[in-house]
CSV table of C-alpha atoms in Angstrom, one decimal:
chain,number,residue,atom,x,y,z
A,165,MET,CA,41.8,116.9,27.9
A,166,VAL,CA,38.1,117.3,27.9
A,167,ILE,CA,35.9,115.5,30.6
A,168,GLU,CA,32.1,115.1,29.9
A,169,VAL,CA,30.0,113.8,32.8
A,170,SER,CA,26.4,112.6,32.3
A,171,LYS,CA,23.7,114.0,34.5
A,172,GLU,CA,23.2,110.7,36.5
A,173,LEU,CA,26.9,109.9,36.6
A,174,ASP,CA,26.4,106.9,34.5
A,175,VAL,CA,29.1,107.6,32.0
A,176,VAL,CA,32.2,109.8,32.3
A,177,ARG,CA,33.6,110.5,28.8
A,178,ILE,CA,37.4,111.6,28.7
A,179,GLY,CA,38.6,113.0,25.5
A,180,ILE,CA,42.5,113.4,25.2
A,181,ASP,CA,43.7,115.8,22.6
A,182,ARG,CA,46.9,114.9,20.8
A,183,TYR,CA,48.8,117.1,18.2
A,184,SER,CA,51.0,115.4,15.6
A,185,LEU,CA,54.1,117.4,14.7
A,186,LYS,CA,54.6,115.6,11.5
A,187,THR,CA,51.3,115.9,10.0
A,188,GLY,CA,49.9,118.9,11.9
A,189,VAL,CA,46.6,117.0,12.6
A,190,ARG,CA,44.9,117.3,15.9
A,191,LEU,CA,43.5,113.9,17.2
A,192,ARG,CA,41.2,113.1,20.0
A,193,THR,CA,41.1,109.8,21.9
A,194,ILE,CA,37.8,109.1,23.6
A,195,MET,CA,37.4,106.8,26.5
A,196,ASP,CA,34.1,106.1,28.1
A,197,ILE,CA,34.0,105.1,31.9
A,198,SER,CA,30.7,103.7,33.0
A,199,LEU,CA,29.8,104.0,36.6
A,200,ARG,CA,26.3,102.6,36.2
A,201,VAL,CA,27.4,99.0,37.0
A,202,ILE,CA,28.4,100.0,40.6
A,203,LYS,CA,24.7,100.7,41.2
A,204,GLU,CA,23.6,97.3,39.6
A,205,PRO,CA,23.7,94.0,41.6
A,206,ARG,CA,26.2,92.6,39.1
A,207,GLY,CA,28.9,95.2,39.9
A,208,PHE,CA,27.9,95.7,43.7
A,209,ILE,CA,28.2,92.1,44.5
A,210,ARG,CA,31.6,91.9,42.9
A,211,ILE,CA,32.8,94.6,45.3
A,212,ILE,CA,31.4,92.6,48.1
A,213,GLN,CA,33.2,89.4,46.7
A,214,CYS,CA,36.4,91.1,46.5
A,215,LEU,CA,36.4,92.3,50.3
A,216,MET,CA,35.2,88.8,51.5
A,217,ALA,CA,37.9,87.0,49.4
A,218,ILE,CA,40.5,89.2,51.1
A,219,LEU,CA,39.1,88.3,54.6
A,220,ALA,CA,38.9,84.7,53.9
A,221,PHE,CA,42.5,84.1,52.8
A,222,SER,CA,44.2,86.7,55.1
A,223,THR,CA,42.6,85.1,58.2
A,224,THR,CA,43.9,81.7,57.1
A,225,VAL,CA,47.4,82.8,56.2
A,226,GLY,CA,47.9,85.0,59.3
A,227,PHE,CA,46.6,82.3,61.6
A,228,VAL,CA,49.0,81.0,64.3
A,229,THR,CA,48.2,79.5,67.7
A,230,GLU,CA,50.2,78.3,70.6
A,231,CYS,CA,49.7,75.1,72.6
A,232,ALA,CA,51.5,74.2,75.9
A,233,PHE,CA,51.7,71.4,78.4
A,234,THR,CA,53.7,70.5,81.4
A,235,ILE,CA,55.6,67.3,82.3
A,236,THR,CA,55.9,66.5,86.0
A,237,CYS,CA,58.7,64.1,86.8
A,238,GLY,CA,58.0,62.4,90.0
A,239,ASP,CA,55.6,63.7,92.7
A,240,THR,CA,56.9,67.1,93.2
A,241,LYS,CA,56.5,70.2,90.9
A,242,GLU,CA,60.0,71.2,91.2
A,243,ASN,CA,60.9,68.9,88.4
A,244,GLU,CA,58.2,70.2,86.2
A,245,ILE,CA,59.0,71.0,82.6
A,246,LYS,CA,56.9,73.2,80.4
A,247,ILE,CA,56.8,72.6,76.6
A,248,ALA,CA,55.2,75.1,74.3
A,249,TYR,CA,54.9,74.9,70.5
A,250,ASN,CA,53.3,76.9,67.8
A,251,PHE,CA,51.2,75.9,64.9
A,252,GLY,CA,50.1,77.9,61.8
A,253,TYR,CA,49.9,78.3,58.1
A,254,PRO,CA,50.7,76.3,56.0
A,255,PHE,CA,49.8,73.9,58.8
A,256,ALA,CA,52.4,71.3,58.2
A,257,ASN,CA,55.0,69.6,60.4
A,258,ALA,CA,54.8,71.3,63.7
A,259,VAL,CA,58.1,71.4,65.6
A,260,LEU,CA,58.4,71.1,69.3
A,261,HIS,CA,61.3,70.3,71.8
A,262,ILE,CA,60.5,67.5,74.3
A,263,PRO,CA,62.9,65.2,76.2
A,264,ASP,CA,62.6,61.4,76.0
A,265,ASP,CA,63.3,61.1,79.7
A,266,CYS,CA,63.4,63.5,82.5
A,267,SER,CA,67.1,63.2,83.0
A,268,GLN,CA,67.8,64.1,79.2
A,269,ASP,CA,67.9,67.4,77.4
A,270,LEU,CA,65.3,68.6,75.0
A,271,VAL,CA,65.4,67.0,71.6
A,272,LYS,CA,63.7,68.4,68.5
A,273,MET,CA,60.7,66.5,67.3
A,274,VAL,CA,58.7,67.1,64.2
A,275,LEU,CA,55.0,66.1,64.4
A,276,PRO,CA,53.7,64.2,61.2
A,277,ILE,CA,50.8,66.6,60.8
A,278,ASN,CA,50.2,68.0,57.5
A,279,TYR,CA,47.0,69.9,56.4
A,280,SER,CA,48.9,72.2,53.9
A,281,SER,CA,47.1,70.9,50.8
A,282,ALA,CA,43.6,71.9,51.9
A,283,ALA,CA,44.8,75.2,53.4
A,284,LYS,CA,46.7,76.1,50.2
A,285,PHE,CA,43.8,75.3,48.0
A,286,PHE,CA,41.5,77.4,50.2
A,287,VAL,CA,43.9,80.4,50.1
A,288,ALA,CA,44.5,80.0,46.4
A,289,THR,CA,40.7,80.2,45.8
A,290,GLY,CA,40.6,83.4,47.8
A,291,VAL,CA,43.6,84.9,45.9
A,292,LEU,CA,42.1,84.0,42.5
A,293,SER,CA,38.8,85.4,43.4
A,294,PHE,CA,40.4,88.6,44.6
A,295,LEU,CA,42.2,89.1,41.3
A,296,TYR,CA,39.3,88.1,39.1
A,297,THR,CA,36.9,90.7,40.8
A,298,ILE,CA,39.5,93.3,40.3
A,299,GLY,CA,40.0,92.5,36.7
A,300,ILE,CA,36.3,92.1,35.9
A,301,MET,CA,35.4,95.4,37.5
A,302,ILE,CA,37.9,97.0,35.2
A,303,VAL,CA,36.1,95.5,32.3
A,304,TYR,CA,32.8,96.6,33.6
A,305,ILE,CA,33.8,100.1,34.0
A,306,PHE,CA,36.3,100.8,31.4
A,307,LEU,CA,35.2,98.4,28.6
A,308,HIS,CA,31.5,98.4,29.2
A,309,GLN,CA,30.6,98.9,25.6
A,310,ALA,CA,32.8,96.0,24.5
A,311,TYR,CA,31.3,93.8,27.2
A,312,THR,CA,27.8,94.7,25.9
A,313,ASP,CA,28.6,94.3,22.2
A,314,ASN,CA,30.8,91.2,22.5
A,315,THR,CA,28.5,88.2,23.2
A,316,LYS,CA,31.5,86.1,24.2
A,317,LEU,CA,32.7,88.2,27.2
A,318,PRO,CA,29.5,87.6,29.3
A,319,VAL,CA,29.7,83.9,28.6
A,320,VAL,CA,33.3,83.7,29.8
A,321,ASP,CA,32.4,85.8,32.8
A,322,LEU,CA,29.7,83.3,33.6
A,323,GLY,CA,31.9,80.4,33.2
A,324,ILE,CA,34.6,81.7,35.3
A,325,THR,CA,32.1,82.7,38.0
A,326,ALA,CA,30.6,79.1,38.0
A,327,VAL,CA,34.2,77.7,38.4
A,328,LEU,CA,35.0,79.9,41.2
A,329,SER,CA,31.8,79.1,42.9
A,330,VAL,CA,32.7,75.3,42.7
A,331,PHE,CA,36.2,76.1,44.1
A,332,TRP,CA,34.6,78.0,47.1
A,333,MET,CA,32.4,75.0,47.9
A,334,ALA,CA,35.2,72.3,47.6
A,335,GLY,CA,37.9,74.5,49.2
A,336,SER,CA,35.6,75.4,52.2
A,337,SER,CA,34.5,71.9,52.7
A,338,ALA,CA,37.8,70.3,52.5
A,339,TRP,CA,39.3,73.0,54.9
A,340,ALA,CA,36.5,72.6,57.4
A,341,GLN,CA,37.4,68.8,57.6
A,342,GLY,CA,41.1,69.8,57.9
A,343,VAL,CA,40.3,72.3,60.7
A,344,THR,CA,38.4,69.7,62.5
A,345,ASP,CA,41.2,67.1,62.3
A,346,LEU,CA,43.8,69.8,63.1
A,347,LYS,CA,42.0,70.6,66.3
A,348,TYR,CA,42.1,67.1,67.4
A,349,TYR,CA,45.7,66.0,66.5
A,350,ILE,CA,47.4,69.2,67.5
A,351,HIS,CA,45.8,69.1,71.0
A,352,PRO,CA,48.2,68.2,73.8
A,353,ASP,CA,45.8,65.6,75.2
A,354,THR,CA,46.1,63.7,71.9
A,355,LEU,CA,49.9,64.1,71.6
A,356,PHE,CA,50.4,62.6,75.1
A,357,THR,CA,49.6,59.0,73.7
A,358,PHE,CA,52.5,59.4,71.4
A,359,PHE,CA,55.1,60.6,73.9
A,360,SER,CA,57.0,57.9,75.7
A,361,ILE,CA,57.7,60.4,78.6
A,362,CYS,CA,54.1,61.0,79.1
A,363,LYS,CA,53.5,57.2,79.7
A,364,LYS,CA,55.9,57.3,82.5
A,365,ASN,CA,55.2,60.7,84.0
A,366,THR,CA,52.3,63.0,84.4
A,367,CYS,CA,51.6,65.4,81.5
A,368,GLN,CA,48.9,68.1,81.9
A,369,THR,CA,47.6,70.5,79.3
A,370,VAL,CA,48.2,74.3,79.9
A,371,GLU,CA,47.0,75.8,76.7
A,372,ASP,CA,45.1,74.0,74.0
A,373,GLY,CA,45.3,76.7,71.5
A,374,SER,CA,42.7,79.3,70.2
A,375,TYR,CA,41.0,78.7,66.9
A,376,GLY,CA,38.4,81.6,66.9
A,377,VAL,CA,40.1,83.2,63.8
A,378,LEU,CA,40.2,79.9,61.9
A,379,ASN,CA,36.5,79.3,62.6
A,380,GLY,CA,35.9,82.7,61.2
A,381,SER,CA,37.8,81.9,58.0
A,382,LEU,CA,35.5,78.9,57.5
A,383,ILE,CA,32.3,81.0,57.9
A,384,LEU,CA,33.8,83.5,55.3
A,385,GLY,CA,34.6,80.7,52.9
A,386,PHE,CA,31.0,79.3,52.8
A,387,ALA,CA,29.8,82.9,52.7
A,388,ASN,CA,31.9,83.5,49.6
A,389,PHE,CA,30.4,80.3,48.1
A,390,LEU,CA,26.9,81.8,48.6
A,391,LEU,CA,28.0,85.2,47.2
A,392,TRP,CA,29.5,83.6,44.1
A,393,THR,CA,26.6,81.2,43.6
A,394,SER,CA,24.0,84.1,43.9
A,395,SER,CA,26.0,86.3,41.4
A,396,LEU,CA,25.5,83.7,38.7
A,397,TRP,CA,22.0,84.9,38.1
A,398,PHE,CA,23.1,88.5,37.5
A,399,VAL,CA,25.9,87.5,35.1
A,400,TYR,CA,23.6,85.1,33.3
A,401,LYS,CA,21.2,88.0,32.6
A,402,GLU,CA,23.9,89.6,30.5
A,403,THR,CA,24.5,86.5,28.2
A,404,VAL,CA,22.8,85.6,25.0
A,405,PHE,CA,21.3,82.5,26.7
A,406,HIS,CA,19.0,84.9,28.7
A,407,SER,CA,18.2,87.3,25.8
A,408,SER,CA,17.2,84.3,23.7
A,409,GLU,CA,14.6,83.2,26.3
A,410,VAL,CA,12.9,86.6,26.5
A,411,PRO,CA,9.8,86.5,24.2
A,412,SER,CA,9.7,89.0,21.6
A,413,GLN,CA,7.0,91.8,21.7
A,414,PRO,CA,3.8,90.8,19.7
A,415,PRO,CA,3.1,93.1,16.8
A,416,GLN,CA,0.6,95.8,17.6
A,417,ASN,CA,-2.8,95.5,16.1
A,418,GLN,CA,-2.8,97.6,12.9
A,419,ALA,CA,-5.9,99.6,11.7
A,420,THR,CA,-7.9,98.0,8.9
A,421,LYS,CA,-7.0,99.4,5.7
A,422,GLY,CA,-9.8,100.9,3.6
A,423,GLY,CA,-11.6,102.6,6.4
A,424,VAL,CA,-15.0,101.1,7.6
A,425,GLY,CA,-15.5,97.5,6.6
A,426,ARG,CA,-18.5,96.2,5.0
A,427,VAL,CA,-21.7,95.5,7.1
């Protein structure tokens, strides 16, 4: 195997020698690895997109919070009952155990709260973006010549980038509304209005949940939208649409044939 590296580390050429036992012919397979794209905005922004996509969907999938409240039966705190419940991804049908009356045992109750569609779309957008950035970087580095010679590949790259930009905008907007509604409906103060035991006794919030990580996922979602939208220009420059807009160089003035003209 022979490895040739250019002076500026733009292209690494790997030659693999093979020997055929049947024909006795020695063959060499050449593979060019271009590292130039990593130094360009088109490739560098893909690396940032990959990292931001991982952070966006991981913070959403890994989110879980706990809420708690107490039910005081009568005037004394000796009959106080503490109820705790967790709520997290996929943000659908939280389960808690609460009594219908102070003298009864706890019964299972499923809250009709479902925000899984917005959350799953947001996560799916992040996963698709992560997979696409990995795939297109492989094309940029290992198939750079084919990407340059084939006019369809940059156009497909531009189209997918535009679609994912729209996905990030739609997913982040829908998930932002979902998080706002989630914070309201999962809060113990809101649930008190639906519990019959809280209408007869005193219910008080102990823990209303922590949503800092979820707010961070929203910021990352809109940041991804800005990243993917800004990358459209750098991908567009590689397409035939941009090259057709560049005016051709005017021909240089040629010297008059025949020497000095007439006076």
